[in-house]
mmCIF file of C-alpha atoms in Angstrom:
data_model
loop_
_atom_site.group_PDB
_atom_site.id
_atom_site.type_symbol
_atom_site.label_atom_id
_atom_site.label_comp_id
_atom_site.label_asym_id
_atom_site.label_seq_id
_atom_site.Cartn_x
_atom_site.Cartn_y
_atom_site.Cartn_z
ATOM 1 C CA MET A 24 97.555 131.486 81.655
ATOM 2 C CA THR A 25 100.612 129.247 81.801
ATOM 3 C CA SER A 26 104.060 130.555 81.209
ATOM 4 C CA SER A 27 106.536 128.836 78.949
ATOM 5 C CA PRO A 28 109.615 127.241 80.524
ATOM 6 C CA ASN A 29 112.652 129.455 80.930
ATOM 7 C CA PRO A 30 114.950 128.829 77.953
ATOM 8 C CA PHE A 31 117.946 129.588 80.174
ATOM 9 C CA ASP A 32 117.204 126.808 82.705
ATOM 10 C CA ALA A 33 119.649 123.914 82.907
ATOM 11 C CA PRO A 34 118.515 120.899 80.906
ATOM 12 C CA ARG A 35 116.661 118.330 82.946
ATOM 13 C CA SER A 36 117.791 114.768 82.768
ATOM 14 C CA ASP A 37 115.459 111.829 82.653
ATOM 15 C CA PRO A 38 115.715 110.030 86.018
ATOM 16 C CA ASN A 39 115.305 106.698 84.211
ATOM 17 C CA PRO A 40 116.943 107.212 80.793
ATOM 18 C CA TYR A 41 117.412 103.529 79.983
ATOM 19 C CA GLY A 42 113.918 102.391 80.896
ATOM 20 C CA TYR A 43 114.936 100.325 83.927
ATOM 21 C CA MET A 44 112.018 98.975 85.877
ATOM 22 C CA GLU A 45 111.437 100.823 89.090
ATOM 23 C CA GLN A 46 111.772 98.646 92.166
ATOM 24 C CA GLU A 47 108.337 97.331 92.974
ATOM 25 C CA VAL A 48 107.105 97.599 96.514
ATOM 26 C CA PHE A 49 104.575 95.039 97.693
ATOM 27 C CA ASP A 50 103.747 96.545 101.082
ATOM 28 C CA ASP A 51 99.986 96.347 100.488
ATOM 29 C CA ALA A 52 99.929 93.022 98.596
ATOM 30 C CA PRO A 53 97.858 90.305 100.284
ATOM 31 C CA LEU A 54 99.740 87.515 102.023
ATOM 32 C CA ALA A 55 100.015 84.275 100.081
ATOM 33 C CA GLN A 56 97.654 81.584 101.270
ATOM 34 C CA ARG A 57 99.178 78.859 103.417
ATOM 35 C CA GLY A 58 98.061 76.142 101.018
ATOM 36 C CA THR A 59 99.610 77.934 98.050
ATOM 37 C CA ARG A 60 102.931 78.191 99.873
ATOM 38 C CA PHE A 61 102.721 74.503 100.785
ATOM 39 C CA VAL A 62 102.068 73.446 97.186
ATOM 40 C CA ALA A 63 104.934 75.639 95.951
ATOM 41 C CA ALA A 64 107.297 74.022 98.480
ATOM 42 C CA ILE A 65 106.246 70.546 97.340
ATOM 43 C CA VAL A 66 106.664 71.434 93.650
ATOM 44 C CA ASP A 67 110.138 72.873 94.303
ATOM 45 C CA GLY A 68 111.041 69.634 96.092
ATOM 46 C CA LEU A 69 109.714 67.586 93.179
ATOM 47 C CA LEU A 70 111.892 69.606 90.784
ATOM 48 C CA VAL A 71 114.970 68.547 92.754
ATOM 49 C CA ALA A 72 113.735 64.943 92.765
ATOM 50 C CA ALA A 73 113.210 65.110 88.994
ATOM 51 C CA ALA A 74 116.759 66.391 88.580
ATOM 52 C CA VAL A 75 118.041 63.279 90.368
ATOM 53 C CA LEU A 76 116.022 60.901 88.174
ATOM 54 C CA PRO A 77 118.660 60.519 85.397
ATOM 55 C CA ALA A 78 121.221 59.629 88.058
ATOM 56 C CA VAL A 79 118.875 57.013 89.516
ATOM 57 C CA ILE A 80 118.462 55.501 86.072
ATOM 58 C CA LEU A 81 122.249 55.327 85.661
ATOM 59 C CA ALA A 82 122.563 53.693 89.080
ATOM 60 C CA THR A 83 120.096 50.974 88.100
ATOM 61 C CA LEU A 84 122.285 50.295 85.062
ATOM 62 C CA GLU A 85 125.199 49.707 87.465
ATOM 63 C CA GLN A 86 126.985 52.942 86.540
ATOM 64 C CA GLU A 87 127.436 54.087 90.153
ATOM 65 C CA GLU A 88 130.337 56.500 89.634
ATOM 66 C CA ALA A 89 128.642 58.240 86.720
ATOM 67 C CA ALA A 90 125.348 58.280 88.625
ATOM 68 C CA ILE A 91 126.867 59.988 91.647
ATOM 69 C CA GLY A 92 128.615 62.620 89.537
ATOM 70 C CA LEU A 93 125.540 63.294 87.412
ATOM 71 C CA GLY A 94 123.269 63.395 90.457
ATOM 72 C CA VAL A 95 125.455 65.922 92.249
ATOM 73 C CA LEU A 96 125.798 68.021 89.103
ATOM 74 C CA LEU A 97 122.057 68.113 88.404
ATOM 75 C CA VAL A 98 121.101 68.869 92.011
ATOM 76 C CA LEU A 99 123.655 71.678 92.152
ATOM 77 C CA ALA A 100 122.369 73.040 88.829
ATOM 78 C CA ILE A 101 118.688 73.153 89.832
ATOM 79 C CA THR A 102 119.481 74.391 93.339
ATOM 80 C CA GLY A 103 121.824 77.088 92.067
ATOM 81 C CA TYR A 104 119.259 78.215 89.508
ATOM 82 C CA GLN A 105 116.533 78.349 92.157
ATOM 83 C CA TRP A 106 118.801 80.394 94.453
ATOM 84 C CA TYR A 107 119.546 82.759 91.583
ATOM 85 C CA LEU A 108 115.826 83.206 90.893
ATOM 86 C CA ILE A 109 115.010 83.762 94.557
ATOM 87 C CA SER A 110 117.757 86.351 94.994
ATOM 88 C CA THR A 111 116.884 88.272 91.810
ATOM 89 C CA THR A 112 113.086 87.966 91.579
ATOM 90 C CA GLY A 113 111.968 86.747 95.008
ATOM 91 C CA GLN A 114 110.485 83.681 93.346
ATOM 92 C CA SER A 115 111.544 80.094 92.870
ATOM 93 C CA LEU A 116 110.107 78.331 89.817
ATOM 94 C CA ALA A 117 107.131 77.033 91.785
ATOM 95 C CA LYS A 118 106.511 80.382 93.463
ATOM 96 C CA LYS A 119 106.428 81.988 90.016
ATOM 97 C CA TRP A 120 103.951 79.385 88.764
ATOM 98 C CA MET A 121 101.802 79.911 91.880
ATOM 99 C CA ASN A 122 101.966 83.743 91.592
ATOM 100 C CA ILE A 123 103.566 84.258 94.982
ATOM 101 C CA ARG A 124 106.710 86.164 95.854
ATOM 102 C CA ILE A 125 109.105 86.634 98.768
ATOM 103 C CA VAL A 126 109.527 90.248 99.854
ATOM 104 C CA ARG A 127 110.936 92.016 102.900
ATOM 105 C CA GLU A 128 108.480 92.846 105.667
ATOM 106 C CA ASP A 129 108.293 96.428 104.343
ATOM 107 C CA GLY A 130 107.338 95.099 100.896
ATOM 108 C CA SER A 131 110.659 95.805 99.154
ATOM 109 C CA ASP A 132 112.659 93.326 97.087
ATOM 110 C CA ILE A 133 114.966 90.763 98.648
ATOM 111 C CA ASP A 134 118.581 90.006 97.800
ATOM 112 C CA PHE A 135 120.840 86.938 98.016
ATOM 113 C CA VAL A 136 121.583 87.340 101.711
ATOM 114 C CA THR A 137 117.926 87.731 102.637
ATOM 115 C CA GLY A 138 116.479 85.178 100.230
ATOM 116 C CA VAL A 139 119.084 82.446 100.355
ATOM 117 C CA VAL A 140 121.488 82.890 103.262
ATOM 118 C CA LEU A 141 118.944 83.863 105.924
ATOM 119 C CA ARG A 142 115.870 82.008 104.647
ATOM 120 C CA ILE A 143 117.525 78.754 103.543
ATOM 121 C CA TRP A 144 121.062 78.363 104.832
ATOM 122 C CA ALA A 145 120.377 79.648 108.362
ATOM 123 C CA VAL A 146 117.498 77.216 108.916
ATOM 124 C CA THR A 147 119.557 74.392 107.413
ATOM 125 C CA ALA A 148 122.397 75.213 109.826
ATOM 126 C CA LEU A 149 119.966 75.278 112.763
ATOM 127 C CA SER A 150 118.594 71.890 111.733
ATOM 128 C CA MET A 151 122.110 70.423 112.028
ATOM 129 C CA LEU A 152 122.440 71.326 115.707
ATOM 130 C CA PRO A 153 122.389 68.335 118.055
ATOM 131 C CA PHE A 154 118.987 67.668 119.648
ATOM 132 C CA VAL A 155 117.471 71.072 118.780
ATOM 133 C CA GLY A 156 117.989 70.466 115.071
ATOM 134 C CA SER A 157 115.515 67.612 114.967
ATOM 135 C CA PHE A 158 112.724 70.050 115.898
ATOM 136 C CA VAL A 159 113.676 72.960 113.629
ATOM 137 C CA GLY A 160 111.797 71.679 110.556
ATOM 138 C CA LEU A 161 108.624 71.105 112.562
ATOM 139 C CA ILE A 162 108.823 74.487 114.287
ATOM 140 C CA ASP A 163 109.551 76.185 110.945
ATOM 141 C CA ALA A 164 106.464 74.666 109.341
ATOM 142 C CA LEU A 165 104.107 75.181 112.291
ATOM 143 C CA MET A 166 104.932 78.864 112.692
ATOM 144 C CA ILE A 167 102.962 79.621 109.503
ATOM 145 C CA PHE A 168 99.777 79.211 111.533
ATOM 146 C CA GLY A 169 100.524 82.394 113.481
ATOM 147 C CA ASP A 170 98.758 85.695 112.796
ATOM 148 C CA THR A 171 101.498 86.982 110.482
ATOM 149 C CA GLN A 172 101.710 83.682 108.535
ATOM 150 C CA GLN A 173 105.503 83.782 108.807
ATOM 151 C CA CYS A 174 107.510 80.593 109.146
ATOM 152 C CA LEU A 175 110.706 80.518 111.183
ATOM 153 C CA HIS A 176 112.763 81.223 108.055
ATOM 154 C CA ASP A 177 110.564 84.273 107.312
ATOM 155 C CA ARG A 178 111.101 85.639 110.804
ATOM 156 C CA ILE A 179 114.857 85.096 110.681
ATOM 157 C CA ALA A 180 115.099 86.907 107.324
ATOM 158 C CA LYS A 181 112.361 89.467 108.133
ATOM 159 C CA THR A 182 110.405 88.483 105.014
ATOM 160 C CA LYS A 183 106.871 87.618 104.052
ATOM 161 C CA VAL A 184 105.363 85.815 101.071
ATOM 162 C CA VAL A 185 102.722 87.741 99.136
ATOM 163 C CA GLN A 186 100.283 87.042 96.343
ATOM 164 C CA VAL A 187 101.196 88.840 93.129
ATOM 165 C CA THR A 188 99.497 89.348 89.798
ATOM 166 C CA TYR A 189 101.249 90.073 86.547
#
């Protein structure tokens, strides 16, 4: 026999009264395949190239000043949007299309510092160092062939890229 709740107990509040999504944890999600990550990186690069295309067209029409301004504006727009997506969802546009996601090594969500500053800006800064910088891109890419499938930027930020399904 079950007893009824005590009518004199304090009211219990809903821990999630507004229906916010709980933070997902992807600690047991499978790692993204190397080829999928490679394709996503190429597609993200092509998106930046496509953003520059209107500026290239203007340049061929001998509108150099307008072309430079438009090119810078469009590259900043697509790059800023990608950084926003990475820091809020763990996915760039291509990663979303490929169903892969950046998460911390423990499977929790990333933030701006982890996803953009450590994964992108830190490696970019390293690549600008004299002599050593010319090898950073190669080392970054080749490290994915290790057991953990983490590139240099993943190790710096303590992240991994996992396969997700929605």
